[in-house]
Amino acid sequence: MRLRPLIGLAAGIVVAAALYWSFSSLYRTPEGASVADSTILLKTPGREAIRSPLIWYRSATKDAAFGPGLFEMVMDIAVPEGTLGSHHSFSLVFPYVGGSAMEVRVNGEWVGSRGDMAEGRSSIWNAAKVFPLRPDLLRKENRIEVAIRGVYEAGIIVAPYIVDTKTGALRLSSLLFASDTAIWMLCGAILIIGLTIITLGLATLPEFDPRVLLGVAGIATAFFMADFLAFEYLPLPLLEFKRVVVILRHLVAIVFMAGCLRLLGRKTDWFARVFMAIQGICAILVLFPGTMVDMKRLYDRTYLTVLPLQFYLFYLMIRERKSKASHQFLLFGVSVAVLAVIRDILAAFLWPDAVLVSHFGFMILILSVAGYVVTDMADRNRQLVREKRRAERYREASMRDPLTGAFNRNIIPFVRESLTEPFSLVALDMDGLKSINDRYGHLAGDRVLQDFVAAMGQAFRKDDYIVRTGGDEFLAILPRCPAETARSLASKLRGEMACALPGTGEDCVDREAVTSGGGSGGDNGGIIRYSASIGTAGSHKAGPISEQGFQRLVEKADADLYQAKMARG
């Protein structure tokens, strides 16, 4: 494996480690906070109240006898007497709670609730809960009564605490942001990115673009990640909400697998076929559970079938021989997702009540895929620009006279089509080029032609077109130029031709005089004087001009040139 692909892997490891460390630190009890006692009085549905550890968790997948209902507990929190007073403001914080809704009382007074306590028709389990407390409500010893509506799970996973709101403001805002706001923002970003990727993919129709699949996967991800968002009241029963997000989870796995394989230019191998078939079966199975307890038991198992996706993508990226920036993006996202999944798998066995982070890993994977698409498109666009410039150079070369650098006749149709405003034509014919060739040789004649084109370049404007239409015949096309200006430029050209002669004045642009250079006439280095006949014609009409109309103007300029030549004898 090359060294460069390791950059994405190393970045993924660093981000995954930072993700885990930042989460762990946010969920720890802050310094100076007052923590609940280590034991509480717990009453579960249908059972008597018992003394229980502060950290406890009941779930349909961990307890065969789990019954949904109201889980009630009483805990004590002591607050240092010196911190009490009207000049302090406090908050009661529950960093991580299992359950669909909860209600809290402090010293017998209701302080707040989260979610639907009546039916549990809400989803608040992933977000931290912060309850502001009135300063006069707290005492040195405080009794906290908590009721959790457990539809399929309930528990206190991270120890609650009371903290001074002012001194802990940054910590509290960071905790709320990480557990709720950040997920809303990521879901919104993924949704917009998914729609954008689909739009870009559809632009290539009728040819199918695999980016469409990744865009669909992104949109579905934004919706199935709604399971990690806090909803105080769901628009549909919790069972149906979970059914939708779990089905979307398996559909995302199918579409994401297919899209990544197509984007990487790989065929669908046996592993991918088996994986996608299993995801389809799981999506169908989710339609059958009739209770939330049964649904929880099913989707905890079907979730395990999704995990190989990250590992398979990681395997593909490690084997990928390419080392473009776009592949670094994808390897980075896959690495973060794999490490987050490994961490959550280990946590399931070693720390069953740990805070999950794999959903963040998968979101980063989706965002890295978007980065892959963007950088890949940028690479393709740069390549297209290079090819376009190369094609333009080839095209321009095909329209250039190799001797003088002026355009040849091939340019005229393209220039004519661009003339939508009044313009002028200048017809030019060198006088006596044949005699120059006969006396000094064709090389000297070539130098005269080159000098004549250089003189036109000095006399005419930068955007004018100088076309060599014959051996010693030229046509200058002057866009947006009235006839008076064209005649003025023709006069300037006559001055430029004279500038090649010694002592012609300070207004002349330096241009070496054309010399015979020892031509056939035996003239050793003598200055060659030349002149040209010039005719002009102009169009005063706005709008495009037809081929016939353009040709008539050329003939008019030629007639003017002929008259000038006759006048000079």
Phi, psi and omega in degrees: 000137180292162182288322186300318178301340179292343180298312179298320179296314180297318178297321178298318179297316181297314181294318179298318178296319179294323179298313180295316182296316182295320178294315181300318182290323180293327184270355175285157177290124182291156180296135179090355179280156178259121186259150178294156176300157186289343178237151181225168172261117186242133176236116178263160183304126176079009182228163179283156177291138181224160173285135184218154173300151180302317180271114180213159183204130175237135183214152178298335181272343182255346183224109181299334182265014182300133176232130180293154180154205184260124176256120184244141180213155177233128180226158180244139177227122178266133179246130179306131186299329182291343181268350181282152178148164184290341182276000178251148172234136185236160174225141174264123189243130170245096186298322184206118184230136172272133181145163182266340179199157178209154179225141186230136171236142178237121181052042175082357181251133180293129181243351177154168177213162176226128178086185184267100182288336184288312185237353183071026181274061182203169180219100185232006193298328187273338186272144174292148180245125181237124181244110176297143181239140175291141180303324183281356182278331186274148173232181179297316177248126186235136178258124181250121176252125184235134174238128180242128175275109181256107179274320177222354177199160175198149177162162171254106189268326176235136186302129175285160181204163174250131184224149174295122186297323183289310182290333181256018185300314182296317180296316181294316180295324178293320179295314178296322179295313184292324186270349183217297186301317181298324181289320174301315181296316180295318178298317178297316179297317180295322178297313180295317179297318179300314179297321179295316181296319177298316179301316179295320180293320181291340180294343182269357181303147011279356176286132183282135179248125181298345177296336176299318179298317180293325176295317177298317178298322179295315179297315179297323178298316180302325181277320182285338174287356175298340177298337181265000179269158179268118176240115180292329177208121183278146178285355179216161180304150183302321180300314181290325176300312179296322180299316181296312184292326180288319176299316178299323179302315181286325177293321176301317180300319180294307185293321181295318178299311181297317181295316180296319179298316180294320182293326179276358179072029181251151178280158178282106183274182184298322181297314181297320179296314180296317181300311183293326177295318179296320180296321177296318178297317180298319179298326179286319181299327182295343180287344191267324184305138182257350178230160181292329178296313178295322179297316180299314180297326180284309189285341172294328178279318181293335178300326181298333181287342180278333187302324180299342181302310181298319181292323180292316178297322177298317178299316180296318183290325177294325179280346183296127183277340182286153181226033179287164181300325181298323179288332175295320177302311184293318179296323177299309181297318179297320180297316178298315182297317180296314182294323178294320178294316179301317180299316181290327176295314178297321181296327180298330181264322185266322181227079188305335183255021182289156177287133183279146178230357186295333178294325175293321177300318180291324177297318178296324176299314179298316180295324178292326175297320176298319176298322177299312182297316182296311181293324178295319177294322178297318177298315179295321180295318177298320179295319178296321179296317178298316180294322178295316179296319178297317179296321179294322177296317178297318181296316180295322178298324180288344181253011181250144172280118186297334182282309188260341184084355175287164176290157172257185185298337183299337183282338190301313180300322181291319179293318181302320180294336181271355183275098180245003178231166178307142183211173179227158175238144175234116177266137185226139180220120181290142181268124171070031178296326180298318180293326177296316178298319182292323185276317187252347183103160184291331178296319177294320177298321177298320180294325177295316177300316180296320179292325179296317178295321177297321178295319177296323178297327178282326185278316183276172183279165185297325184268005178279153182254124177254117187241129174271111184263346179201192182302309180235021182247139183224157175225124176257125178256121187245094179295148176051048184224116177290162184299323180299317179294322179299318179294325178294320179293325177296320177296320178298324179297319179300322177293323179295322178296325179286339182295340180285352181266148181296146174067035183265002174117162184282342182284350182282141172284135182302121175209124185298142177292148178278126180247159182291328177062035178075050181284189185293339180281357178082007178279113185268095173080015178290150180286132179264120176265138179217165179215174181214148174267140187229137174226148183233157174206150183222152175247126182261001184270144173270156180102167182296153180245140181284166178298320180293319179296320179295318182295324178297322178292323177298316180296324179294319178294322178296320179296319177297321178297316182297319178297318178298321181292318179294323181295330181276350179075000000 
